[in-house]
């Protein structure tokens, strides 16, 4: 997220609070983080030296259920960064109506610079340092930037050593280690379901008749591209950190995915023409732009230059406050991040439920339940947008803030 992201999220929250006429006492409760924990991790390296890494966990709000949010491994995973994402997760879980609150964790490390053995040691030290604030009914981590199902397996194993067998302490685990079908594809699949409903209601069209430009071809953008392509969508351009490729007639996404799996790059792909993947990429003419990588990429200046008809925010906080204002003025509808990329947290909820039941659903059931969650949430947001005559982003925050505020009131926040 960008440096100003906490203020940006809170500005949307405050706008929703004004509509809901929420008083100052309750505002303070829901805007401020509940707990912040920082620990030093002393990790023995392969060289024999001991390095120290800073780790943070911010628990923002748990009025609706256990804290929920990923652990990211990134050199810039500062306390401020983690806190802003924990804040965002409170509203994401609320708008998707899953019984969790918001949290986030981070370790200031470049995971690519560590060996597999060092990465495992780091993760186990992390759990040892934070085990008292984690738990299936307390705070449930998940994968994030720089972490994956292997790291989540280590979290589960280390926590269980100290607290007893606890598969529900973490989601995003390997399928054969109490994971869930559909978890690795959940956010991308959710983008498809969100796009389907959004296009139908806002642009009066469907996926098959829509062209898409996707920034990001990783865990989110890559799967979103695949599912949209399977549904008949025309993906005309995709980009990652190393380059981009473009084909006005539509990219062959399965073929492109295979090319990437063999170690190829987007610029080398023969089924498209290489183009610049920097800021200008976002200005390509298309029906729908899907930022699925970095936060803060659509600022006011960029928003003025966009040539899309609509935006689906698959990344966290890709649009700044100033950028959002310009998009509103230009009449470009935006499907906000707290809803559009909510498929991941929904299937995390499914995994948690399956772990508590000691039961596993098949992929078809997970997809069906996710579809229902995404569809129901969209129509609730769209109804609020119509009733209050506000953009979808504001409506999503109104829905989320009302749920959190209602929970605080019923629990007796004072």
XYZ file of C-alpha atoms in Angstrom:
414
model
C 0.000 0.000 0.000
C 1.067 3.554 -0.524
C 2.338 5.656 2.332
C -0.926 7.539 2.565
C -3.093 4.437 2.528
C -4.214 4.579 6.198
C -5.590 8.088 5.664
C -7.177 7.029 2.386
C -8.976 4.046 3.918
C -10.099 6.121 6.894
C -11.391 8.870 4.594
C -13.719 6.349 2.948
C -14.721 5.030 6.383
C -15.500 8.544 7.627
C -17.604 9.240 4.533
C -19.620 6.110 5.326
C -19.927 7.157 8.978
C -21.387 10.513 7.964
C -24.042 8.769 5.890
C -24.795 6.413 8.801
C -24.707 9.300 11.328
C -22.319 7.461 13.645
C -21.253 9.437 16.716
C -17.662 10.347 17.678
C -17.323 7.769 20.487
C -18.064 4.857 18.199
C -15.960 6.419 15.443
C -12.891 6.290 17.684
C -13.535 2.630 18.492
C -13.779 1.426 14.904
C -11.058 3.639 13.411
C -8.240 2.763 15.804
C -6.340 -0.522 16.005
C -7.067 -2.724 19.004
C -3.539 -4.122 19.480
C -0.088 -3.778 17.927
C 2.750 -6.228 18.516
C 6.348 -5.927 17.314
C 9.008 -8.562 17.971
C 12.628 -9.125 17.005
C 13.329 -12.462 15.350
C 16.856 -13.778 15.929
C 17.408 -16.236 13.079
C 20.494 -18.496 12.706
C 21.573 -18.233 9.065
C 23.249 -20.907 6.952
C 26.517 -19.000 7.304
C 26.480 -19.532 11.060
C 25.737 -15.872 11.767
C 22.584 -14.687 13.521
C 20.477 -12.015 11.822
C 17.690 -9.996 13.407
C 14.441 -9.300 11.565
C 11.583 -7.086 12.764
C 8.106 -8.583 12.719
C 4.781 -6.853 13.316
C 1.188 -7.940 13.870
C -1.651 -5.444 14.073
C -5.085 -6.523 15.277
C -7.489 -3.829 14.152
C -11.000 -4.922 15.145
C -12.623 -8.180 16.283
C -16.183 -7.106 17.031
C -17.540 -9.555 14.431
C -15.191 -12.475 15.085
C -11.525 -13.514 15.344
C -8.920 -11.237 13.796
C -8.079 -12.304 10.223
C -5.289 -11.244 7.898
C -2.184 -12.407 6.093
C 1.483 -12.486 6.996
C 3.617 -10.727 4.380
C 7.385 -11.085 4.017
C 8.691 -7.901 2.425
C 11.552 -5.456 3.118
C 9.027 -2.619 3.496
C 6.577 -4.431 5.787
C 6.720 -1.640 8.358
C 4.354 -1.219 11.279
C 2.524 1.586 9.436
C 2.136 -0.571 6.335
C 0.837 -3.511 8.349
C -1.575 -1.302 10.303
C -3.100 0.147 7.134
C -3.705 -3.331 5.745
C -5.188 -4.551 9.040
C -7.591 -1.614 8.862
C -8.557 -2.543 5.307
C -9.160 -6.169 6.313
C -11.721 -5.130 8.922
C -13.886 -3.658 6.188
C -13.159 -6.445 3.707
C -14.353 -9.194 6.063
C -17.385 -7.098 6.997
C -18.476 -6.312 3.441
C -18.131 -10.005 2.524
C -20.139 -10.887 5.662
C -17.705 -13.470 7.001
C -17.477 -13.639 10.831
C -13.968 -12.248 11.175
C -12.313 -8.973 12.086
C -9.266 -7.376 10.522
C -5.575 -8.010 11.178
C -2.282 -8.072 9.300
C 1.251 -9.233 9.948
C 4.584 -8.607 8.317
C 8.258 -9.423 8.560
C 10.762 -6.933 7.167
C 12.701 -9.366 5.002
C 13.340 -10.179 1.356
C 12.302 -13.849 1.205
C 14.136 -14.295 -2.103
C 17.411 -13.630 -0.268
C 16.861 -16.549 2.131
C 17.428 -20.253 1.597
C 14.487 -22.593 2.192
C 16.028 -23.613 5.504
C 16.462 -19.981 6.596
C 12.896 -19.181 5.560
C 11.575 -22.044 7.674
C 13.642 -20.948 10.684
C 12.359 -17.389 10.273
C 8.755 -18.583 10.149
C 9.101 -20.780 13.218
C 10.724 -17.906 15.130
C 7.804 -15.721 14.055
C 5.271 -18.170 15.479
C 7.267 -18.549 18.683
C 7.259 -14.783 19.131
C 3.559 -14.335 18.382
C 1.947 -17.585 19.512
C 0.198 -15.921 22.454
C -1.794 -13.587 20.187
C -2.647 -16.188 17.516
C -5.233 -18.960 17.662
C -8.270 -20.479 15.869
C -10.622 -18.301 17.927
C -8.271 -15.330 18.344
C -6.266 -14.370 15.244
C -5.960 -16.446 12.082
C -3.134 -15.641 9.608
C -3.059 -16.444 5.891
C -0.635 -16.170 2.941
C 0.266 -12.768 1.568
C 3.092 -11.137 -0.399
C 6.231 -13.243 0.005
C 4.461 -16.146 1.710
C 2.669 -19.216 0.420
C 1.113 -22.524 1.451
C 4.509 -23.898 2.492
C 4.990 -21.037 4.944
C 1.450 -21.550 6.268
C 2.235 -25.238 6.830
C 5.201 -24.223 8.993
C 2.968 -21.817 10.939
C 0.445 -24.599 11.577
C 3.144 -27.076 12.589
C 5.012 -24.721 14.930
C 1.853 -23.428 16.590
C 0.621 -27.006 17.111
C 3.895 -27.921 18.827
C 3.234 -25.257 21.450
C -0.570 -25.232 21.694
C -1.704 -28.654 20.495
C -3.098 -29.770 17.140
C -4.640 -26.644 15.609
C -5.211 -26.736 11.828
C -7.708 -23.849 12.072
C -5.011 -21.467 13.367
C -4.032 -20.555 9.814
C -5.597 -20.695 6.354
C -4.014 -21.123 2.946
C -2.399 -24.427 3.939
C -1.531 -27.159 1.409
C -4.600 -29.112 0.319
C -3.317 -32.352 1.844
C -2.436 -30.642 5.127
C -5.932 -29.486 6.092
C -6.146 -26.922 3.302
C -9.205 -26.210 1.180
C -10.014 -26.814 -2.445
C -10.091 -23.541 -4.331
C -8.040 -21.512 -1.839
C -5.139 -20.734 -4.200
C -7.507 -19.578 -6.949
C -10.099 -17.916 -4.704
C -9.264 -14.241 -5.208
C -9.026 -14.595 -8.981
C -12.236 -16.624 -9.171
C -13.928 -14.023 -6.993
C -12.874 -11.337 -9.479
C -14.735 -13.258 -12.196
C -17.942 -13.451 -10.155
C -17.613 -9.785 -9.190
C -16.992 -8.755 -12.806
C -20.006 -10.717 -14.024
C -22.397 -8.950 -11.645
C -20.735 -5.536 -12.064
C -20.835 -5.636 -15.861
C -24.452 -6.716 -15.863
C -25.598 -3.941 -13.505
C -23.245 -1.042 -14.337
C -22.336 -1.421 -18.009
C -25.350 -3.501 -19.098
C -23.149 -6.080 -20.740
C -21.455 -9.396 -19.978
C -17.974 -10.882 -19.697
C -18.046 -12.289 -23.240
C -18.498 -8.857 -24.811
C -15.868 -7.110 -22.694
C -12.181 -6.328 -23.197
C -9.871 -6.370 -20.174
C -6.432 -4.939 -19.367
C -4.849 -6.550 -16.299
C -1.887 -5.135 -14.390
C -0.385 -8.073 -12.525
C -0.088 -11.692 -13.629
C 0.618 -13.393 -10.303
C -1.596 -15.057 -7.709
C -4.474 -12.655 -8.309
C -4.106 -11.232 -11.804
C -3.003 -14.526 -13.318
C -5.995 -16.460 -12.025
C -8.384 -13.608 -12.798
C -7.125 -13.612 -16.392
C -7.615 -17.374 -16.662
C -11.152 -17.362 -15.288
C -12.231 -14.329 -17.327
C -10.764 -15.939 -20.459
C -12.612 -19.196 -19.740
C -15.829 -17.180 -19.387
C -15.281 -15.688 -22.853
C -13.693 -12.394 -21.864
C -11.134 -10.792 -24.185
C -7.895 -10.154 -22.290
C -6.040 -7.736 -24.554
C -3.056 -6.933 -22.307
C -1.356 -8.159 -19.140
C 1.705 -6.859 -17.309
C 3.989 -7.907 -14.489
C 7.094 -6.375 -12.919
C 9.285 -7.491 -15.846
C 7.224 -6.479 -18.843
C 3.907 -6.681 -20.651
C 2.250 -8.159 -23.713
C -0.633 -6.931 -25.875
C -2.956 -8.405 -28.482
C -5.978 -6.374 -29.550
C -7.832 -9.529 -30.622
C -7.271 -11.127 -27.231
C -4.429 -13.090 -25.652
C -4.518 -16.882 -25.490
C -4.293 -17.048 -21.696
C -3.757 -20.838 -21.330
C -0.941 -20.661 -23.867
C 0.530 -17.588 -22.151
C 0.329 -19.296 -18.760
C 2.194 -22.299 -20.137
C 4.841 -20.012 -21.603
C 5.342 -18.361 -18.208
C 5.442 -21.724 -16.418
C 8.352 -22.724 -18.676
C 10.326 -19.690 -17.501
C 9.355 -17.295 -20.263
C 8.540 -13.622 -19.848
C 5.560 -11.623 -21.042
C 7.698 -9.629 -23.465
C 8.952 -12.865 -25.073
C 5.465 -14.280 -25.645
C 4.898 -14.861 -29.376
C 1.121 -14.514 -29.156
C 1.319 -10.823 -28.349
C 3.412 -7.744 -28.916
C 5.720 -6.462 -26.158
C 4.747 -3.096 -24.697
C 5.947 -0.970 -21.800
C 4.689 -2.200 -18.421
C 5.153 1.107 -16.579
C 2.471 3.689 -15.820
C 1.512 4.057 -19.492
C 0.258 0.466 -19.459
C -2.750 1.556 -17.421
C -3.805 4.029 -20.113
C -4.457 1.388 -22.784
C -7.958 1.711 -24.280
C -10.234 -1.052 -22.952
C -13.628 -1.697 -21.438
C -12.368 -2.720 -17.989
C -9.033 -2.019 -16.326
C -8.066 -4.444 -13.551
C -5.159 -3.285 -11.360
C -4.082 -6.529 -9.666
C -0.602 -5.722 -8.421
C 0.500 -2.569 -6.614
C -1.295 -0.072 -4.414
C -1.521 3.629 -5.219
C -1.074 3.288 -8.993
C -4.154 5.331 -9.938
C -3.492 8.824 -8.619
C -5.178 12.003 -9.840
C -2.799 12.463 -12.764
C -3.202 8.848 -13.893
C -6.978 8.942 -13.426
C -7.140 11.836 -15.908
C -5.322 9.733 -18.533
C -7.237 6.459 -18.245
C -9.105 5.275 -21.348
C -11.160 2.519 -19.730
C -14.927 2.473 -19.207
C -14.730 0.914 -15.734
C -12.251 -0.335 -13.126
C -12.230 -3.499 -11.022
C -9.769 -3.200 -8.130
C -8.224 -6.644 -7.682
C -5.211 -5.142 -5.850
C -5.374 -3.605 -2.387
C -5.842 0.181 -2.470
C -4.748 0.746 -6.100
C -6.574 4.096 -6.209
C -5.573 7.118 -4.129
C -8.088 9.571 -2.623
C -7.288 12.152 -5.300
C -7.492 9.522 -8.007
C -10.869 8.358 -6.741
C -12.162 11.936 -6.832
C -11.126 12.319 -10.480
C -12.731 9.006 -11.418
C -15.986 10.128 -9.802
C -15.856 13.413 -11.723
C -15.218 11.545 -14.978
C -18.064 9.116 -14.297
C -15.862 6.019 -14.460
C -17.446 3.376 -12.194
C -15.079 1.571 -9.828
C -15.669 -1.809 -8.209
C -13.742 -1.294 -4.941
C -11.001 -3.497 -3.571
C -12.720 -4.376 -0.294
C -15.293 -6.238 -2.371
C -13.599 -7.088 -5.677
C -10.678 -9.016 -4.149
C -12.719 -10.465 -1.284
C -12.821 -13.991 -2.708
C -9.631 -14.899 -0.861
C -10.962 -14.108 2.594
C -14.254 -15.857 1.823
C -12.519 -19.126 0.957
C -10.216 -18.630 3.951
C -13.414 -18.614 6.000
C -14.477 -21.821 4.250
C -11.129 -23.441 5.104
C -11.470 -22.389 8.743
C -14.981 -23.878 8.923
C -13.813 -27.140 7.333
C -10.933 -27.369 9.827
C -13.268 -26.854 12.786
C -15.605 -29.529 11.406
C -12.721 -31.856 10.483
C -14.333 -32.166 7.058
C -13.389 -31.189 3.497
C -15.651 -29.827 0.767
C -14.969 -30.558 -2.902
C -13.950 -27.874 -5.396
C -17.434 -27.609 -6.875
C -19.003 -26.880 -3.486
C -16.362 -24.267 -2.649
C -16.903 -22.530 -6.010
C -20.674 -22.596 -5.621
C -20.542 -21.128 -2.112
C -18.039 -18.462 -3.216
C -20.269 -17.501 -6.140
C -23.204 -17.023 -3.796
C -21.156 -14.897 -1.369
C -19.795 -12.652 -4.146
C -23.195 -12.311 -5.827
C -25.104 -11.517 -2.634
C -22.498 -8.971 -1.521
C -22.552 -7.194 -4.890
C -26.312 -6.789 -4.897
C -26.281 -5.464 -1.328
C -23.623 -2.906 -2.310
C -25.419 -1.944 -5.517
C -28.719 -1.472 -3.686
C -27.061 0.848 -1.155
C -25.372 2.779 -3.976
C -28.745 3.306 -5.643
C -30.591 4.176 -2.430
C -27.983 6.686 -1.216
C -26.997 7.899 -4.715
C -23.306 7.253 -4.011
C -20.503 5.412 -5.871
C -20.021 1.696 -5.278
C -16.940 2.332 -3.131
C -18.883 4.491 -0.695
C -21.736 1.982 -0.676
C -19.333 -0.868 0.115
C -17.912 1.065 3.054
C -21.420 1.959 4.256
C -22.303 -1.743 4.275
C -19.070 -2.731 6.023
C -19.071 0.086 8.579
C -22.711 -0.539 9.493
C -21.973 -4.204 10.210
C -18.978 -3.390 12.404
C -20.776 -0.534 14.172
C -23.830 -2.700 14.828
C -21.613 -5.428 16.291
C -19.856 -2.905 18.548
C -23.186 -1.506 19.754
C -24.626 -4.926 20.540
C -21.466 -5.959 22.370
C -21.463 -2.738 24.397
C -18.496 -0.821 23.020
C -18.341 1.565 25.986
